[in-house]
PDB file of C-alpha atoms and ligand atoms in Angstrom:
ATOM      1  CA  MET A   1     -26.312  -8.012 -22.691  1.00 43.00           C
ATOM      2  CA  PRO A   2     -23.049  -6.844 -21.156  1.00 44.00           C
ATOM      3  CA  ALA A   3     -19.895  -8.807 -21.727  1.00 47.00           C
ATOM      4  CA  GLU A   4     -18.738 -10.715 -18.711  1.00 53.00           C
ATOM      5  CA  ASN A   5     -16.009  -8.176 -18.050  1.00 53.00           C
ATOM      6  CA  ASP A   6     -18.421  -5.227 -18.195  1.00 54.00           C
ATOM      7  CA  ILE A   7     -20.819  -6.227 -15.436  1.00 57.00           C
ATOM      8  CA  GLY A   8     -21.552  -3.131 -13.399  1.00 64.00           C
ATOM      9  CA  ASN A   9     -19.438  -1.093 -15.827  1.00 68.00           C
ATOM     10  CA  ARG A  10     -16.367  -2.211 -13.940  1.00 68.00           C
ATOM     11  CA  PRO A  11     -13.482  -3.564 -15.957  1.00 73.00           C
ATOM     12  CA  ALA A  12     -12.018  -6.907 -14.979  1.00 90.00           C
ATOM     13  CA  LEU A  13      -9.015  -6.647 -12.739  1.00 95.00           C
ATOM     14  CA  GLU A  14      -5.626  -7.717 -13.992  1.00 95.00           C
ATOM     15  CA  HIS A  15      -3.226  -9.754 -11.951  1.00 96.00           C
ATOM     16  CA  VAL A  16       0.214  -8.193 -11.803  1.00 97.00           C
ATOM     17  CA  ARG A  17       3.360  -9.709 -10.358  1.00 98.00           C
ATOM     18  CA  LEU A  18       6.491  -7.588 -10.353  1.00 98.00           C
ATOM     19  CA  THR A  19       9.645  -6.939  -8.421  1.00 98.00           C
ATOM     20  CA  VAL A  20      10.065  -3.456  -6.996  1.00 98.00           C
ATOM     21  CA  ASN A  21      13.273  -2.455  -5.273  1.00 98.00           C
ATOM     22  CA  GLY A  22      14.153  -6.107  -4.781  1.00 97.00           C
ATOM     23  CA  ARG A  23      10.783  -7.130  -3.304  1.00 98.00           C
ATOM     24  CA  LEU A  24       8.223  -9.245  -5.089  1.00 98.00           C
ATOM     25  CA  PHE A  25       4.687  -7.848  -5.162  1.00 98.00           C
ATOM     26  CA  GLU A  26       1.454  -9.332  -6.472  1.00 97.00           C
ATOM     27  CA  ALA A  27      -1.782  -7.412  -6.825  1.00 97.00           C
ATOM     28  CA  GLU A  28      -5.031  -7.085  -8.720  1.00 96.00           C
ATOM     29  CA  VAL A  29      -5.163  -3.816 -10.646  1.00 97.00           C
ATOM     30  CA  GLU A  30      -7.649  -2.014 -12.822  1.00 96.00           C
ATOM     31  CA  PRO A  31      -6.528  -2.052 -16.462  1.00 95.00           C
ATOM     32  CA  ARG A  32      -6.541   1.752 -16.575  1.00 95.00           C
ATOM     33  CA  CYS A  33      -4.268   2.123 -13.515  1.00 97.00           C
ATOM     34  CA  HIS A  34      -0.902   3.451 -14.576  1.00 98.00           C
ATOM     35  CA  LEU A  35       2.319   2.277 -13.008  1.00 98.00           C
ATOM     36  CA  GLY A  36       2.900   5.564 -11.180  1.00 98.00           C
ATOM     37  CA  ASP A  37      -0.435   5.397  -9.397  1.00 98.00           C
ATOM     38  CA  PHE A  38       0.104   1.708  -8.667  1.00 98.00           C
ATOM     39  CA  LEU A  39       3.468   2.439  -7.046  1.00 98.00           C
ATOM     40  CA  ARG A  40       2.093   5.333  -5.030  1.00 98.00           C
ATOM     41  CA  HIS A  41      -1.359   4.098  -4.065  1.00 97.00           C
ATOM     42  CA  ASP A  42      -1.029   0.345  -3.909  1.00 97.00           C
ATOM     43  CA  LEU A  43       2.582  -0.076  -2.854  1.00 98.00           C
ATOM     44  CA  LYS A  44       2.724   3.216  -0.892  1.00 98.00           C
ATOM     45  CA  LEU A  45       5.968   4.170  -2.622  1.00 98.00           C
ATOM     46  CA  THR A  46       5.166   7.857  -2.762  1.00 98.00           C
ATOM     47  CA  GLY A  47       8.680   8.935  -3.661  1.00 98.00           C
ATOM     48  CA  THR A  48       7.687   8.685  -7.315  1.00 98.00           C
ATOM     49  CA  HIS A  49       6.029  11.992  -8.100  1.00 98.00           C
ATOM     50  CA  ILE A  50       3.189  12.547 -10.513  1.00 98.00           C
ATOM     51  CA  GLY A  51       3.197  15.901 -12.294  1.00 98.00           C
ATOM     52  CA  CYS A  52       1.681  16.322 -15.738  1.00 98.00           C
ATOM     53  CA  GLU A  53       0.383  12.764 -16.065  1.00 97.00           C
ATOM     54  CA  HIS A  54       0.811  12.822 -19.807  1.00 97.00           C
ATOM     55  CA  GLY A  55       4.468  12.110 -20.411  1.00 98.00           C
ATOM     56  CA  VAL A  56       5.867  15.637 -20.515  1.00 98.00           C
ATOM     57  CA  CYS A  57       7.481  16.494 -17.178  1.00 98.00           C
ATOM     58  CA  GLY A  58       9.478  13.352 -16.330  1.00 98.00           C
ATOM     59  CA  ALA A  59       8.709  13.641 -12.617  1.00 98.00           C
ATOM     60  CA  CYS A  60       7.291  10.118 -12.578  1.00 98.00           C
ATOM     61  CA  THR A  61      10.363   8.432 -14.067  1.00 98.00           C
ATOM     62  CA  VAL A  62      11.254   5.016 -12.672  1.00 98.00           C
ATOM     63  CA  ILE A  63      13.540   2.316 -14.043  1.00 98.00           C
ATOM     64  CA  VAL A  64      11.822  -0.700 -15.592  1.00 98.00           C
ATOM     65  CA  ASP A  65      14.069  -3.577 -16.642  1.00 98.00           C
ATOM     66  CA  GLY A  66      17.006  -1.197 -16.817  1.00 96.00           C
ATOM     67  CA  ALA A  67      15.384   1.555 -18.851  1.00 97.00           C
ATOM     68  CA  PRO A  68      13.992   4.870 -17.616  1.00 97.00           C
ATOM     69  CA  VAL A  69      10.222   4.873 -18.042  1.00 98.00           C
ATOM     70  CA  ARG A  70       7.577   7.527 -17.466  1.00 98.00           C
ATOM     71  CA  SER A  71       5.385   5.641 -15.085  1.00 98.00           C
ATOM     72  CA  CYS A  72       2.350   7.745 -16.012  1.00 98.00           C
ATOM     73  CA  LEU A  73       2.560   6.353 -19.547  1.00 98.00           C
ATOM     74  CA  MET A  74       2.802   2.682 -18.604  1.00 98.00           C
ATOM     75  CA  PHE A  75      -0.109   0.680 -17.308  1.00 98.00           C
ATOM     76  CA  ALA A  76       0.584  -1.287 -14.169  1.00 98.00           C
ATOM     77  CA  GLY A  77      -0.534  -4.367 -16.079  1.00 97.00           C
ATOM     78  CA  GLN A  78       2.215  -3.780 -18.628  1.00 97.00           C
ATOM     79  CA  ALA A  79       4.770  -4.055 -15.826  1.00 98.00           C
ATOM     80  CA  ASN A  80       3.726  -7.621 -15.112  1.00 98.00           C
ATOM     81  CA  GLY A  81       6.905  -9.651 -14.730  1.00 98.00           C
ATOM     82  CA  ALA A  82       9.139  -6.576 -14.744  1.00 98.00           C
ATOM     83  CA  THR A  83      11.834  -5.457 -12.374  1.00 98.00           C
ATOM     84  CA  VAL A  84      11.252  -1.901 -11.241  1.00 98.00           C
ATOM     85  CA  THR A  85      13.481   0.473  -9.322  1.00 98.00           C
ATOM     86  CA  THR A  86      12.070   3.592  -7.734  1.00 98.00           C
ATOM     87  CA  ILE A  87      13.718   6.375  -5.782  1.00 98.00           C
ATOM     88  CA  GLU A  88      13.105   4.359  -2.604  1.00 98.00           C
ATOM     89  CA  GLY A  89      15.447   1.719  -3.999  1.00 98.00           C
ATOM     90  CA  LEU A  90      18.436   4.010  -4.481  1.00 98.00           C
ATOM     91  CA  ALA A  91      19.907   4.229  -0.984  1.00 97.00           C
ATOM     92  CA  ALA A  92      21.579   1.212   0.604  1.00 96.00           C
ATOM     93  CA  PRO A  93      19.528  -0.793   3.128  1.00 94.00           C
ATOM     94  CA  ASP A  94      21.495   0.823   5.961  1.00 96.00           C
ATOM     95  CA  GLY A  95      20.474   4.270   4.720  1.00 95.00           C
ATOM     96  CA  THR A  96      23.763   5.169   3.070  1.00 97.00           C
ATOM     97  CA  LEU A  97      22.941   7.496   0.228  1.00 98.00           C
ATOM     98  CA  HIS A  98      23.524   6.378  -3.340  1.00 98.00           C
ATOM     99  CA  PRO A  99      26.330   8.405  -4.981  1.00 98.00           C
ATOM    100  CA  ILE A 100      23.697  10.246  -7.030  1.00 98.00           C
ATOM    101  CA  GLN A 101      21.801  11.214  -3.890  1.00 98.00           C
ATOM    102  CA  GLN A 102      25.018  12.221  -2.151  1.00 98.00           C
ATOM    103  CA  ALA A 103      26.040  14.358  -5.098  1.00 98.00           C
ATOM    104  CA  PHE A 104      22.643  16.108  -5.188  1.00 98.00           C
ATOM    105  CA  TRP A 105      23.062  16.798  -1.488  1.00 98.00           C
ATOM    106  CA  ASP A 106      26.612  18.091  -1.896  1.00 98.00           C
ATOM    107  CA  ARG A 107      25.848  20.211  -4.951  1.00 98.00           C
ATOM    108  CA  HIS A 108      22.449  21.491  -3.829  1.00 97.00           C
ATOM    109  CA  GLY A 109      20.904  19.832  -6.857  1.00 98.00           C
ATOM    110  CA  LEU A 110      17.364  20.429  -5.715  1.00 97.00           C
ATOM    111  CA  GLN A 111      15.128  23.105  -4.327  1.00 97.00           C
ATOM    112  CA  CYS A 112      11.469  22.126  -4.035  1.00 98.00           C
ATOM    113  CA  GLY A 113      12.402  18.529  -4.815  1.00 97.00           C
ATOM    114  CA  PHE A 114       9.393  17.744  -6.960  1.00 98.00           C
ATOM    115  CA  CYS A 115      11.452  16.830 -10.017  1.00 98.00           C
ATOM    116  CA  THR A 116      14.213  15.176  -8.009  1.00 98.00           C
ATOM    117  CA  PRO A 117      13.135  11.514  -7.890  1.00 98.00           C
ATOM    118  CA  GLY A 118      12.546  11.413 -11.631  1.00 98.00           C
ATOM    119  CA  MET A 119      15.746  13.336 -12.277  1.00 98.00           C
ATOM    120  CA  MET A 120      17.770  10.886 -10.177  1.00 98.00           C
ATOM    121  CA  MET A 121      16.252   7.827 -11.816  1.00 98.00           C
ATOM    122  CA  THR A 122      17.004   9.225 -15.263  1.00 98.00           C
ATOM    123  CA  ILE A 123      20.591   9.952 -14.241  1.00 98.00           C
ATOM    124  CA  LYS A 124      20.936   6.483 -12.726  1.00 98.00           C
ATOM    125  CA  ALA A 125      19.837   4.913 -15.999  1.00 98.00           C
ATOM    126  CA  VAL A 126      22.135   7.019 -18.168  1.00 97.00           C
ATOM    127  CA  LEU A 127      25.152   6.374 -15.934  1.00 98.00           C
ATOM    128  CA  ALA A 128      24.424   2.639 -15.977  1.00 97.00           C
ATOM    129  CA  ASP A 129      24.565   2.742 -19.775  1.00 96.00           C
ATOM    130  CA  SER A 130      27.326   5.342 -20.070  1.00 97.00           C
ATOM    131  CA  PRO A 131      29.526   5.567 -16.968  1.00 97.00           C
ATOM    132  CA  ASP A 132      31.686   8.130 -18.766  1.00 97.00           C
ATOM    133  CA  ALA A 133      28.759  10.364 -19.718  1.00 97.00           C
ATOM    134  CA  ASP A 134      29.983  13.926 -20.174  1.00 97.00           C
ATOM    135  CA  GLU A 135      28.092  17.155 -19.601  1.00 98.00           C
ATOM    136  CA  ALA A 136      26.479  17.089 -23.043  1.00 98.00           C
ATOM    137  CA  ALA A 137      25.287  13.527 -22.531  1.00 98.00           C
ATOM    138  CA  ILE A 138      23.905  14.360 -19.097  1.00 98.00           C
ATOM    139  CA  ARG A 139      22.082  17.402 -20.425  1.00 98.00           C
ATOM    140  CA  ASP A 140      20.666  15.339 -23.263  1.00 98.00           C
ATOM    141  CA  ALA A 141      19.538  12.595 -20.878  1.00 97.00           C
ATOM    142  CA  ILE A 142      17.700  14.975 -18.557  1.00 98.00           C
ATOM    143  CA  SER A 143      16.237  17.076 -21.346  1.00 97.00           C
ATOM    144  CA  GLY A 144      12.937  15.291 -20.765  1.00 97.00           C
ATOM    145  CA  ASN A 145      12.902  16.037 -17.047  1.00 98.00           C
ATOM    146  CA  LEU A 146      11.525  19.467 -16.260  1.00 98.00           C
ATOM    147  CA  CYS A 147      12.771  21.446 -13.278  1.00 98.00           C
ATOM    148  CA  ARG A 148      11.137  24.740 -12.390  1.00 97.00           C
ATOM    149  CA  CYS A 149      13.580  25.689  -9.658  1.00 97.00           C
ATOM    150  CA  THR A 150      17.233  25.054 -10.169  1.00 96.00           C
ATOM    151  CA  GLY A 151      18.147  26.223 -13.648  1.00 96.00           C
ATOM    152  CA  TYR A 152      19.665  22.745 -14.073  1.00 98.00           C
ATOM    153  CA  GLU A 153      23.267  23.823 -13.408  1.00 98.00           C
ATOM    154  CA  THR A 154      23.519  22.192 -10.006  1.00 98.00           C
ATOM    155  CA  ILE A 155      21.752  19.077 -11.268  1.00 98.00           C
ATOM    156  CA  VAL A 156      24.297  18.677 -14.055  1.00 98.00           C
ATOM    157  CA  ASP A 157      27.139  19.299 -11.601  1.00 98.00           C
ATOM    158  CA  ALA A 158      25.683  16.653  -9.295  1.00 98.00           C
ATOM    159  CA  ALA A 159      25.325  14.132 -12.106  1.00 98.00           C
ATOM    160  CA  LEU A 160      28.944  14.660 -13.171  1.00 98.00           C
ATOM    161  CA  ASP A 161      30.117  14.297  -9.560  1.00 98.00           C
ATOM    162  CA  ALA A 162      28.068  11.124  -9.218  1.00 98.00           C
ATOM    163  CA  ALA A 163      29.515   9.721 -12.424  1.00 98.00           C
ATOM    164  CA  ARG A 164      33.041  10.342 -11.111  1.00 97.00           C
ATOM    165  CA  ALA A 165      32.228   8.749  -7.763  1.00 97.00           C
ATOM    166  CA  MET A 166      30.633   5.713  -9.389  1.00 96.00           C
ATOM    167  CA  ARG A 167      33.721   5.240 -11.571  1.00 95.00           C
ATOM    168  CA  GLY A 168      35.743   5.169  -8.386  1.00 91.00           C
ATOM    169  CA  GLY A 169      37.136   8.659  -8.688  1.00 73.00           C
ATOM    170  CA  VAL A 170      36.949  11.445  -6.154  1.00 58.00           C
TER     171      VAL A 170
HETATM  172 FE1  FES B   1       4.649  11.388 -15.990  1.00 91.61          FE
HETATM  173 FE2  FES B   1       4.769  14.045 -16.067  1.00 91.61          FE
HETATM  174  S1  FES B   1       3.813  12.763 -14.562  1.00 91.61           S
HETATM  175  S2  FES B   1       5.760  12.624 -17.374  1.00 91.61           S
HETATM  176 FE1  FES B   2      11.786  22.176  -7.905  1.00 91.61          FE
HETATM  177 FE2  FES B   2      13.199  20.814  -9.710  1.00 91.61          FE
HETATM  178  S1  FES B   2      13.768  21.325  -7.670  1.00 91.61           S
HETATM  179  S2  FES B   2      11.150  21.446  -9.818  1.00 91.61           S
END
């Protein structure tokens, strides 16, 4: 006889309540649904990109309770009660670009853009922890974010520009 949760071979749904980009969301999710799919499919926040789906490429990186997280490696249910920031939460409500976005724009820190949301979220997290992060620290921080296009130089330049701007420099 099947367990109550296995009727029809469908797992019981989990209730998840989390704050994303300052908005509170509640939903019922399948236990196997990872946070990246939940953000994209349920919340329609498609700025988070899904690449490898096994923790290698970093494209899916979002910030969960202040730490960069590969959203393909976290179940949506595990984010219950968390505060999440995605790429959609970077710019100001009036559309003014975040200094990281502005620096990517100024420095041509992207080409195809597939890695860009994850790259920016990783940089945001490292600069929150280390506002004075130097080139070595930036390179170390983004070493888990793969980019097939840029050769990384312009991304590092953008991150250093952003760090300066966020410290109040020019
Ligand atoms: Fe998550 Fe590649 S899609 S690390
Ligand atoms: Fe294309 Fe990074 S800009 S993968």
